[in-house]
XYZ file of C-alpha atoms in Angstrom:
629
model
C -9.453 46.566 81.841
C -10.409 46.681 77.981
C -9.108 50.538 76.986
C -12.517 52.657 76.303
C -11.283 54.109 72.869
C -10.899 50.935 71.671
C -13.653 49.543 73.012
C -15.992 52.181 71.579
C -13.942 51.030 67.850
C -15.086 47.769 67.729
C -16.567 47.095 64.542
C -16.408 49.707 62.674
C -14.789 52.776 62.138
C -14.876 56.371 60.903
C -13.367 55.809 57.720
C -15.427 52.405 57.256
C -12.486 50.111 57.401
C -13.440 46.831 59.113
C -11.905 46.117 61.943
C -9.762 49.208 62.005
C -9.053 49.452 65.815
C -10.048 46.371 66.842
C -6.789 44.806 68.258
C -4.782 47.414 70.620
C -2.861 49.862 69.168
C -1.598 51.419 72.511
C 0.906 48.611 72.699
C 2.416 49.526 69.082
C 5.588 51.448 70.328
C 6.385 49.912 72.863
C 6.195 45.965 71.543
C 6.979 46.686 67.987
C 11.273 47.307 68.647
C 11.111 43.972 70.527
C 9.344 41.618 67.967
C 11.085 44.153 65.031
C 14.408 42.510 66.334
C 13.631 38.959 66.761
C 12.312 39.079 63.146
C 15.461 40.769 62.215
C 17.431 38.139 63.444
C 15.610 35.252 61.758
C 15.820 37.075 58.684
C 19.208 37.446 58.953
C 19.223 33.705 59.485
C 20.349 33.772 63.389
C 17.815 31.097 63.585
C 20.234 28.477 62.216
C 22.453 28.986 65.069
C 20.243 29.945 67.724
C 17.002 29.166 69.315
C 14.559 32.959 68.968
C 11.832 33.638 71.278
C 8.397 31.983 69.537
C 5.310 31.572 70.275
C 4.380 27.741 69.574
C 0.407 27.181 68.584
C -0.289 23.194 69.536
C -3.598 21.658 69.854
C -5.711 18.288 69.558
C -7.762 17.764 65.943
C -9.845 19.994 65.498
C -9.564 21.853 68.652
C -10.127 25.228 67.100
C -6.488 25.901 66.251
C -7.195 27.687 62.105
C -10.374 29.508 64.022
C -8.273 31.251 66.627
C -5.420 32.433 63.747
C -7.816 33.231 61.758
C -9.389 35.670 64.316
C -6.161 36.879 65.069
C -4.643 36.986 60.897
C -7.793 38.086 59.737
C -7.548 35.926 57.002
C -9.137 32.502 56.405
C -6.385 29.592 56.461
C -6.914 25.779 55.419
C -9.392 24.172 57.534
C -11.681 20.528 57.420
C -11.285 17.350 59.428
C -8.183 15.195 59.897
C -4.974 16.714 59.762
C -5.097 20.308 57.972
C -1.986 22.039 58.937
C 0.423 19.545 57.381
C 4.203 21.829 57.772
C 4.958 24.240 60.572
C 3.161 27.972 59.649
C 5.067 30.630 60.919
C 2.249 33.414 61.397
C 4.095 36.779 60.905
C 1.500 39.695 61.852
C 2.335 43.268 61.578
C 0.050 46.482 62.256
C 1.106 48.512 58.902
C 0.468 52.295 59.573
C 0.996 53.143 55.828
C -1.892 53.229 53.378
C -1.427 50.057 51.968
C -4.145 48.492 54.045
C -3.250 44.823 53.274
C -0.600 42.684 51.881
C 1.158 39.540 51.829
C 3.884 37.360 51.265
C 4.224 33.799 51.828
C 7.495 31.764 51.587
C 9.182 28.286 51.961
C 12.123 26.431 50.974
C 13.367 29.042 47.633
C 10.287 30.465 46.427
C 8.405 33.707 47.956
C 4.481 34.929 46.580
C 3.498 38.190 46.958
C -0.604 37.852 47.871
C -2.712 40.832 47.155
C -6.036 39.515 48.579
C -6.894 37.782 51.734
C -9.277 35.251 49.531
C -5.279 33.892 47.856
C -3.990 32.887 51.874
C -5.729 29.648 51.810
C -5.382 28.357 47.998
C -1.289 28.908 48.037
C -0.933 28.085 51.772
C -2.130 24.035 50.538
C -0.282 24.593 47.405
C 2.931 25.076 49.625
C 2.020 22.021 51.967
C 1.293 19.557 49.261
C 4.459 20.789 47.410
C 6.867 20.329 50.750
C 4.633 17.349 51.909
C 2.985 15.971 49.071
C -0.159 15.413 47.978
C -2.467 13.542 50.684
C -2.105 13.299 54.161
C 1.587 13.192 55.376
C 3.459 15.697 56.988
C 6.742 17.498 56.505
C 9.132 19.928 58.967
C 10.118 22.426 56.673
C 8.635 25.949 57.456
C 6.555 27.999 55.589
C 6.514 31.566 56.244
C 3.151 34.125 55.860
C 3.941 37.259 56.775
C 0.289 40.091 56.399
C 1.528 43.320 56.789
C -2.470 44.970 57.582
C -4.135 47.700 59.395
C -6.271 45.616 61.354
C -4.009 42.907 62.773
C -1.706 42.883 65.902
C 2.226 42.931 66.285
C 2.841 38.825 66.696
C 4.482 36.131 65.164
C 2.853 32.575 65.949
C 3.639 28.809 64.664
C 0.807 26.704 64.335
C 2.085 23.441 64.284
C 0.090 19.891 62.887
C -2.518 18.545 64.937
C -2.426 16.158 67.349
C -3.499 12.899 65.725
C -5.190 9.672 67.669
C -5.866 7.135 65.098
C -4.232 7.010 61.499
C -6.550 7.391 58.694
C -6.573 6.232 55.377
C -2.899 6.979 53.419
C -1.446 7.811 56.688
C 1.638 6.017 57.984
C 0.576 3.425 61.421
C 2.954 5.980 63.292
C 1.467 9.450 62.188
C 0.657 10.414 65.817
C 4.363 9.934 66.914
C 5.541 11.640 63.762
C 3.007 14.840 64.977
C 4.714 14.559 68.589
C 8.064 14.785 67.591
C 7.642 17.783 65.224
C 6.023 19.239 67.860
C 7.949 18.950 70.467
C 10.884 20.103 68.471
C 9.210 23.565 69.063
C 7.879 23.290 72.293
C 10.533 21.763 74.551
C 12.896 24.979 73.471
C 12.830 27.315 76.360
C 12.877 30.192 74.006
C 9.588 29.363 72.818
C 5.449 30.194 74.737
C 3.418 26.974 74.156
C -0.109 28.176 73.065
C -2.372 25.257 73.736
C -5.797 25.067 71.909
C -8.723 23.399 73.954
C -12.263 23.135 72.887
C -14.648 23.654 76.010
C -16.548 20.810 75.315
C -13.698 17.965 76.378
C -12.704 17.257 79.714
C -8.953 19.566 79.904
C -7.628 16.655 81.980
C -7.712 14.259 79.014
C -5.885 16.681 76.474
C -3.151 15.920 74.463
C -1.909 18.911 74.195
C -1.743 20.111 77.474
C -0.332 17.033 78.410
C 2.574 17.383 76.121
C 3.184 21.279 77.551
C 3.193 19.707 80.720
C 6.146 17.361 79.622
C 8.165 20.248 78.567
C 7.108 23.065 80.862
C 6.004 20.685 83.720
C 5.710 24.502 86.154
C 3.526 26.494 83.373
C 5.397 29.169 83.070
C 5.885 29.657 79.421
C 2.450 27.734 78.948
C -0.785 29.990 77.839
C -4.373 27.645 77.160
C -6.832 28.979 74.841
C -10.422 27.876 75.492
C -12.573 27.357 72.133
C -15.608 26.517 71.600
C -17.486 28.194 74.016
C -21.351 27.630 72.522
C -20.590 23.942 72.764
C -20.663 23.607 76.483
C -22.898 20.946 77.845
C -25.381 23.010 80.446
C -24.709 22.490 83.859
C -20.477 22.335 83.451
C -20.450 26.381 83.395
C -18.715 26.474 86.394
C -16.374 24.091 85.784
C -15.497 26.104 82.808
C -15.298 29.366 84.909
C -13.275 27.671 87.494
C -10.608 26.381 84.422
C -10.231 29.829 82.910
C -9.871 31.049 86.645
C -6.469 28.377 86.750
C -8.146 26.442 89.281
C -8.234 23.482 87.278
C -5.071 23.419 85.984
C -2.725 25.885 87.381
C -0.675 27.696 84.515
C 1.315 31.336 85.768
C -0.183 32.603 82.194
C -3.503 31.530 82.607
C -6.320 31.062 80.184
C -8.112 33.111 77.492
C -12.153 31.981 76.334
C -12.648 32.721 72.630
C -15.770 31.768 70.318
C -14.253 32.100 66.805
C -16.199 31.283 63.229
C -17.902 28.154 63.343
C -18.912 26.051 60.143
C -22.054 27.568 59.978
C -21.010 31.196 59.680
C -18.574 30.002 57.558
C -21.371 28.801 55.325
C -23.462 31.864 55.615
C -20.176 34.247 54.986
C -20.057 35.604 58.109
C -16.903 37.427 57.684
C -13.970 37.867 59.901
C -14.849 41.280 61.165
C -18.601 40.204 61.844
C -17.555 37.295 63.818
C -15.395 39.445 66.047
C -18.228 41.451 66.755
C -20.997 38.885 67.396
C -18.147 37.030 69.726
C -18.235 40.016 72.081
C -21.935 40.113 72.051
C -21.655 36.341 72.550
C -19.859 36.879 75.850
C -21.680 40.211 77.142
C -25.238 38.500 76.846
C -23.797 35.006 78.364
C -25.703 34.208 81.927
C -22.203 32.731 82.951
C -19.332 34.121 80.669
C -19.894 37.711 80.619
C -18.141 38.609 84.322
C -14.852 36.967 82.072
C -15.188 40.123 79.581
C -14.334 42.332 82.306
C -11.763 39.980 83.914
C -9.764 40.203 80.427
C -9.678 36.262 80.190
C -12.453 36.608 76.848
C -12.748 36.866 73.210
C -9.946 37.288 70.498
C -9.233 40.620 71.367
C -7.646 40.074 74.602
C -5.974 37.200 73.562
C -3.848 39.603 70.931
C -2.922 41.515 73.825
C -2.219 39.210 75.858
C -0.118 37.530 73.404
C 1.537 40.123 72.473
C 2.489 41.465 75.609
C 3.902 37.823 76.775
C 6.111 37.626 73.946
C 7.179 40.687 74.512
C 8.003 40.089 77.730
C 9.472 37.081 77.152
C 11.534 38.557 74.609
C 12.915 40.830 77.188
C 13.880 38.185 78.874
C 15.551 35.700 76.688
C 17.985 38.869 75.659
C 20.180 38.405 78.098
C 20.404 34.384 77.218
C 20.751 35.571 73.636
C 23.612 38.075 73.793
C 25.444 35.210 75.884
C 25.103 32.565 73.639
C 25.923 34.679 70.325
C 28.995 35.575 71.969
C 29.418 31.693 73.131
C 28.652 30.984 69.260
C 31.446 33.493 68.110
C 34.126 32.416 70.099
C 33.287 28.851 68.661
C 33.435 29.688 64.816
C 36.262 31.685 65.270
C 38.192 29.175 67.015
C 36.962 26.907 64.219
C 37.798 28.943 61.392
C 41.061 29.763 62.799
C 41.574 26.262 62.997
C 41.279 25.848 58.969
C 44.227 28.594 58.334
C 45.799 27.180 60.696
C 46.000 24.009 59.280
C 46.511 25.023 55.787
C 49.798 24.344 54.363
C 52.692 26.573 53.561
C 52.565 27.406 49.943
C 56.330 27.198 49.335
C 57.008 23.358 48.665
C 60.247 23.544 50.543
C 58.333 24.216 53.761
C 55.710 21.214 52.967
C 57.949 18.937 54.886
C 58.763 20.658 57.802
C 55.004 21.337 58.178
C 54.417 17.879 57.584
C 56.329 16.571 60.134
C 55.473 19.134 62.381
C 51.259 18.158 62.291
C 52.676 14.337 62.657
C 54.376 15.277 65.786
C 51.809 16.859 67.259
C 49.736 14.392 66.811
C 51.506 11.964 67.981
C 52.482 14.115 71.244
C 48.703 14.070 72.112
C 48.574 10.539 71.542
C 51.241 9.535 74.179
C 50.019 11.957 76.787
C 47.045 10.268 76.459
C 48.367 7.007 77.009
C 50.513 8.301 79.712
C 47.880 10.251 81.474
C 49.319 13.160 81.472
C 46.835 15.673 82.569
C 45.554 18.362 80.161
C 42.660 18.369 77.066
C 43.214 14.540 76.787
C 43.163 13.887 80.898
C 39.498 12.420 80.681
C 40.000 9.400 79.486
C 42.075 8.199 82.699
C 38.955 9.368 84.618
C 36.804 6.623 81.843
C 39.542 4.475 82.560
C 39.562 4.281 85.854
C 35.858 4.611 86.114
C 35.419 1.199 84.260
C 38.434 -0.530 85.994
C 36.436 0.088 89.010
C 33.454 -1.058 87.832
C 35.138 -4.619 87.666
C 36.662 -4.443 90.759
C 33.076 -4.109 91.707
C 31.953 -7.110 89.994
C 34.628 -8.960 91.419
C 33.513 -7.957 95.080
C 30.173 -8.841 94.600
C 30.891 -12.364 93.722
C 32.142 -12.792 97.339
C 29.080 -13.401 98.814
C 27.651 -16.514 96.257
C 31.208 -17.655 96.323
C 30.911 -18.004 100.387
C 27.337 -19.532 100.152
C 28.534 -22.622 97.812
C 31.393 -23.267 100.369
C 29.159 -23.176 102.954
C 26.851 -25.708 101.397
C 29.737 -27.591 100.297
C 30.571 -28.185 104.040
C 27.551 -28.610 105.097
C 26.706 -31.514 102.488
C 30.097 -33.127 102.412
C 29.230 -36.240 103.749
C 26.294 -36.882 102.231
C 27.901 -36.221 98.232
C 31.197 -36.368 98.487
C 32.311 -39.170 101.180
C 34.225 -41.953 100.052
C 35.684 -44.805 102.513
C 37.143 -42.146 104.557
C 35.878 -41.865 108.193
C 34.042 -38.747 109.171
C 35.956 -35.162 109.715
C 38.592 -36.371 106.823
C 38.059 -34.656 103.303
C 38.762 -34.599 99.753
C 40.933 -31.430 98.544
C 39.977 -31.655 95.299
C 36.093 -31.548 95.644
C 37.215 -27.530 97.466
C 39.697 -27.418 94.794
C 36.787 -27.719 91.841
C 34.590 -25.271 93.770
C 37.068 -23.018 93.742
C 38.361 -23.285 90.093
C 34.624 -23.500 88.864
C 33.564 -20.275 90.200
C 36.568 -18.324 89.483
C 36.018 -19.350 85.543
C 32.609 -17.359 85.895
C 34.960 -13.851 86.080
C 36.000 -14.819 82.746
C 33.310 -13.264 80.355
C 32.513 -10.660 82.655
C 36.931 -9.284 82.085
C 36.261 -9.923 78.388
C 33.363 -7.833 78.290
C 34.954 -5.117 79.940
C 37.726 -5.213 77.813
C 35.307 -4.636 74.753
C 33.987 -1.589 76.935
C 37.440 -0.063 77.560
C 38.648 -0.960 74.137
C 35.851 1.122 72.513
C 36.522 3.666 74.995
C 40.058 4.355 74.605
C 39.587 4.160 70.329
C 37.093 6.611 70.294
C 39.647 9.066 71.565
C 41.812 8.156 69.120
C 39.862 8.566 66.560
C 38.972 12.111 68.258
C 42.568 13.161 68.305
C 43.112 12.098 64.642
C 39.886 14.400 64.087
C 41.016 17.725 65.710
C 44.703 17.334 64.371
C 43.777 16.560 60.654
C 40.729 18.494 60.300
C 40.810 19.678 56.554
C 43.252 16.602 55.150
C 41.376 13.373 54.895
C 43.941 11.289 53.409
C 45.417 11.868 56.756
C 42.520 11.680 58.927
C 41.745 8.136 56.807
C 45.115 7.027 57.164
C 44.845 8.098 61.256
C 41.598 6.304 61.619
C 42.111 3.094 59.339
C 45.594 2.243 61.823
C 43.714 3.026 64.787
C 40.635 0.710 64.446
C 43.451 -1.999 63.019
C 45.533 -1.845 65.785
C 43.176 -1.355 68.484
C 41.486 -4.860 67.387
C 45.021 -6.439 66.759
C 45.362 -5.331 70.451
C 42.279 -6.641 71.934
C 42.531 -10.177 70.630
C 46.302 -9.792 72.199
C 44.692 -8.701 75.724
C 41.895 -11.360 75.085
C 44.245 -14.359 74.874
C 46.293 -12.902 77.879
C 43.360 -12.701 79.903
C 42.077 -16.540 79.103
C 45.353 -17.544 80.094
C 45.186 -16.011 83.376
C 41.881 -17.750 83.811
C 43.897 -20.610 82.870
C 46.414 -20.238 85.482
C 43.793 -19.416 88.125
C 43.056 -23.278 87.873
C 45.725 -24.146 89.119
C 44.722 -22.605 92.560
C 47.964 -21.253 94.243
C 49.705 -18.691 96.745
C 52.656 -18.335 98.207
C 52.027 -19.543 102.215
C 52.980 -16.644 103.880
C 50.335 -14.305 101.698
C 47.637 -17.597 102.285
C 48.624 -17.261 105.657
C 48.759 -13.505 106.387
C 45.031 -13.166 104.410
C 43.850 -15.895 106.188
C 45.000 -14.993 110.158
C 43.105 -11.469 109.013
C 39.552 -13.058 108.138
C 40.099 -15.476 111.260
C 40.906 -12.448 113.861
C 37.709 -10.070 112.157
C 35.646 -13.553 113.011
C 37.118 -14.499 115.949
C 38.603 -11.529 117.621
C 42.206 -13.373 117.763
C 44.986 -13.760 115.256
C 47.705 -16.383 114.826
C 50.503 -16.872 113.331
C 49.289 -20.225 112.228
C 46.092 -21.543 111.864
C 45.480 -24.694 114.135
C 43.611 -27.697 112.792
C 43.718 -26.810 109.118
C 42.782 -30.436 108.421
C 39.340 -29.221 110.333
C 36.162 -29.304 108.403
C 34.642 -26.755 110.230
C 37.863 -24.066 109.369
C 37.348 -24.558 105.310
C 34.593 -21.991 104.895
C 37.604 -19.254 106.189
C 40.532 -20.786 104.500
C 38.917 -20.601 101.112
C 37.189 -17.514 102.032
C 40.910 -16.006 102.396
C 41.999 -18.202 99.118
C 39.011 -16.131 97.135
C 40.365 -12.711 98.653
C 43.580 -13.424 96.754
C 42.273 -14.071 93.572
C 39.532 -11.262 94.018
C 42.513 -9.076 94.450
C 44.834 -10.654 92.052
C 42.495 -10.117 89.167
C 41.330 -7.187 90.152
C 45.076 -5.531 88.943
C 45.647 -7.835 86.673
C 42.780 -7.462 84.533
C 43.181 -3.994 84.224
C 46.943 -4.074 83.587
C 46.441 -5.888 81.086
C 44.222 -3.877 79.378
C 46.151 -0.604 79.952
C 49.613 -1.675 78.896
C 48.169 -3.682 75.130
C 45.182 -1.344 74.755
C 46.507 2.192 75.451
C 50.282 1.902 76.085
C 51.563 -0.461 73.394
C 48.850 0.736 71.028
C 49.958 3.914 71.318
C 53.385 3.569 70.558
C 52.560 1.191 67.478
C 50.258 4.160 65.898
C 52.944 6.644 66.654
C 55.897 4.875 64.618
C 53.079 4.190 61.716
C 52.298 8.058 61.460
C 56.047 8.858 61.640
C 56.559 5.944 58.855
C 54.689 8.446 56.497
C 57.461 10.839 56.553
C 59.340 8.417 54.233
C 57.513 7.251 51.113
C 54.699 8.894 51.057
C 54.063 11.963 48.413
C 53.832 14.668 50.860
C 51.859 17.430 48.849
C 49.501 14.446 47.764
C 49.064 13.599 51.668
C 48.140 17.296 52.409
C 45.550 17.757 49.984
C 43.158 19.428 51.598
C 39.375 18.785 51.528
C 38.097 19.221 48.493
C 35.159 20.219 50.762
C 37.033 23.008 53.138
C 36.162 26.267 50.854
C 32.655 25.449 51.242
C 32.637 24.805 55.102
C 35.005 27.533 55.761
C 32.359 29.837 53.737
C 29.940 28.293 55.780
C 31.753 29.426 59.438
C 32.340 32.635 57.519
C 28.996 33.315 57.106
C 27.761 32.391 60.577
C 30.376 35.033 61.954
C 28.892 37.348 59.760
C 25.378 37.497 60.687
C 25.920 36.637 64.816
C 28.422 39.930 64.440
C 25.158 41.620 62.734
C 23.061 39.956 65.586
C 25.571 41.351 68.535
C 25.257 44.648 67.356
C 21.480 44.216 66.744
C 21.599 43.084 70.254
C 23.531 45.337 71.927
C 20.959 48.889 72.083
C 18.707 46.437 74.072
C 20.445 44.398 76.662
């Protein structure tokens, strides 16, 4: 229920400051810690690293979106038709108890503004936006900040985020909507963040954009809250069906709904101001034949949507702290690790230890390289499971050409005499016509072991490349060197695997086994048909016998290829290639101007002040952290 000493504060106040008590102050020391920490930690620039607990403000054109932060800023922001909030807004609100009654700063990209007076919000907030997104009608993702430290607004911190666009107008790109989308849902799919969804009354909710893209993202509602605007706009007769949707029995969302009626154009005209319209929004809703049992219910006017908002993201704050502290930690095991890495890899400073250390990284290298190819188990053990994975694959291809192979044999027999019968008298065939089936289907395999060979060689180079990544990390004559032999190997390789597999296609013409495999393969598919087995098939001049014999012919080559393929591959692409990259890398050791080699990045000072100052501010953000979880 709406407390009674603010309710009786509405409006006005003793000292005659608007709106002074207008947005719950009983909240104040008990939210404030929570949403003082998260905006420590993006200060401190945690954000970088981390996603922070947000609350994301999305809505169709014109759906109300700069009326409803307006109501809650108390200041009037850059409004008008087509798309009007152009970069992401962060909305940083913040109940000052000092007698400074209102101030400002807004910032993006390097500069910061101190604003004196709520009537300079709107005029810089465009200049910021057409500065960061030019002048016109584009948009841009880099965030400007407003932060109003005031008496009369609530603890929060909001991002309104661009409109949801339809139709290009003139000067916009054809694919403005989908640029929109994707900003937005750079926000909105983070679990850290609430999706605030704007709605005007007067459009069917089922239609919305908006909600439709919280929905994608938050598909249960649970970090979904819908703001109804609009409310004066609502055709009579659909009431109800506006009760029923702020009741969630439209759409179900666990936060719910909040009604507001903010400013419209016209009190905007007549300079209604902020204040005013606050009031004559909860008059709005007391004297409404329909509305006014939501006043009571909490779920109307701006007032209760402050609270509401501020108590969610508080809560959900709470929450995400756990989730936080987890993945700092996670983050500062990682840049450690990485910025260990860099001494690590530095070279000795004495010149008669350069070689030694030289030779050293080279090993090493070259050790993860053959345990790779070995498949030795360990860091580099994956790519066996790829391996075998796509060797698999094939011998799945292969098995599923069984059944077309049997069908042509069948048809084969079956229409023998009618294509293929010379001066022979019936039940006596022709060899060769089988022999041409045979050798014209197997030739179909041939692409499909090429392409897998392209799959596997791509595969197995990519780890290379990987290894030559994590071993030479700050020397990129090295890691060059590493990666240039690599690619030129691996494709000397695979036109060596390529011509060894079209000449086992080759040889597969010539349609042979040994007898006693023919035999033993065939005797097996005979007794699974037939129930018996022999040690010699009867009648193997017999017509009717062929679809079996070259059924058990086709189970050779199935299996023949099926290793050989894969052998293949292995021993060129992974063994042999792995040995030939190994004796290049050692044939640096000889030759080759060592302290020239192990020049480090000229680059490394500035990443390894980078990882340096990530550790700094998540070790800030632990401790931060740790008096709440």
């Amino acid at each position: 229920m709406v407390d009674k000493e603010q309710d009786r504060g509405e409006g006005s106040s003793k000292t005659g400051t608007p709106m002074e008590g207008v947005f719950h102050s009983h909240l104040d020391e008990r939210v404030r810690p929570y949403i003082d920490l998260i905006d420590s930690l993006r200060l401190i620039g945690v954000g970088e690293d981390i996603s922070l607990p947000s609350i994301a403000v999305i809505g169709d054109q014109s759906s109300g979106k700069s009326s409803v932060l307006e109501a809650l800023s108390g200041v009037a922001l850059p409004r008008g038709s087509g798309i009007v909030t152009r970069c992401p807004l962060q909305l940083k609100l913040r109940k000052n108890k000092s007698e400074v009654q209102w101030q400002a700063v807004l910032s993006y990209k390097e500069e910061s503004i101190k604003l004196e007076d709520p009537s300079q919000v709107e005029i810089y907030v465009c200049k910021a936006q057409n500065e960061l997104a030019g002048d016109g009608v584009g948009i841009c993702d880099d965030l400007i900040t407003l932060e109003i430290k005031s008496t009369s607004v609530c603890d929060l911190t909001l991002i309104d985020l661009p409109g949801i666009a339809r139709v290009p107008v003139k000067g916009q790109p054809d694919d403005i909507g989908e640029q929109i989308k994707n900003l937005i849902r750079r926000f909105i799919e983070k679990r850290e963040t609430i999706n605030l969804v704007v709605v005007p009354c007067n459009v069917d909710i089922a239609t919305t954009e908006a909600l439709k893209m919280a929905q994608e993202v938050d598909p249960d509602g649970k970090r979904t809250l819908a703001i109804l605007t609009k409310p004066d706009l609502v055709d009579k007769g659909t009431e109800k069906t506006i009760l029923k949707i702020v009741r969630n029995q439209v759409v179900p969302l666990s936060k719910g709904y909040i009604i507001v009626k903010c400013r419209g154009q016209k009190q905007i005209e007549d300079k209604i101001s902020l204040e005013q319209a606050i009031q004559e929004e909860r008059d709005f809703f007391k004297k409404h034949n329909f509305f006014s049992c939501l006043l009571q219910e909490e779920k109307a006017t701006v007032n209760c949507l402050a609270t509401k908002l501020t108590q969610d993201l508080v809560d959900h704050i709470k929450k995400s702290l756990p989730l936080l502290s987890e993945e700092i930690k996670r983050q500062l095991r990682s840049s450690r690790e990485e910025l260990n890495l860099y001494h690590k890899a530095s070279p000795p400073l004495e010149s008669q230890n350069l070689k030694a250390f030289f030779i050293g990284i080279l090993i090493k290298f070259n050790d993860k390289i053959n345990h790779m190819a070995s498949g030795v188990a360990g860091d580099e053990g994956n790519l066996f499971v790829q391996l075998h994975s796509e060797f698999k694959k094939w011998k799945e291809h292969l098995v599923n050409t069984k059944s077309p192979f049997h069908g042509v044999v069948q048809a084969v027999v079956k229409d023998y005499d009618l294509k293929y019968r010379g001066r022979e008298l019936p039940g006596f065939s022709d060899y060769n016509v089988f022999e041409t089936e045979v050798q014209k289907l197997v030739i179909q395999l041939k692409q499909p072991a090429i392409d897998r060979l392209r799959v596997i060689r791509e595969i197995i180079q990519n780890q290379f490349l990987e290894v030559s990544r994590a071993c030479f990390p700050i020397y990129p004559y090295l890691q060059s060197f590493a990666m240039n032999k690599i690619e030129d190997i691996q494709s000397k390789q695979e036109t060596k695997v390529e011509q060894r597999i079209m000449e086992q296609f080759e040889m597969e013409q010539l349609v042979y086994s040994q007898d006693d495999i023919y035999f033993k393969t065939l005797n097996e598919i005979l007794s699974s048909s037939e129930g018996a087995s022999e040690d010699r098939c009867p009648g193997l001049e017999s017509r009717n016998k062929y679809p079996e014999m070259l059924k058990a012919y086709y189970e050779i080559v199935v299996q023949r290829l099926a290793d050989q393929v894969p052998m293949l591959i292995r021993y060129f692409m992974l063994k042999e290639s792995a040995h030939l990259l190994c004796s290049e890398m050692l044939g640096l050791i000889e030759g080759a101007d060592i302290a020239d080699v192990l020049r480090e990045d000229s680059d490394i000072s500035r990443r390894c002040a980078i990882t340096e100052a990530r550790i700094e501010r998540l070790t800030i953000a632990q401790k931060k952290l740790s008096s709440f979880v």
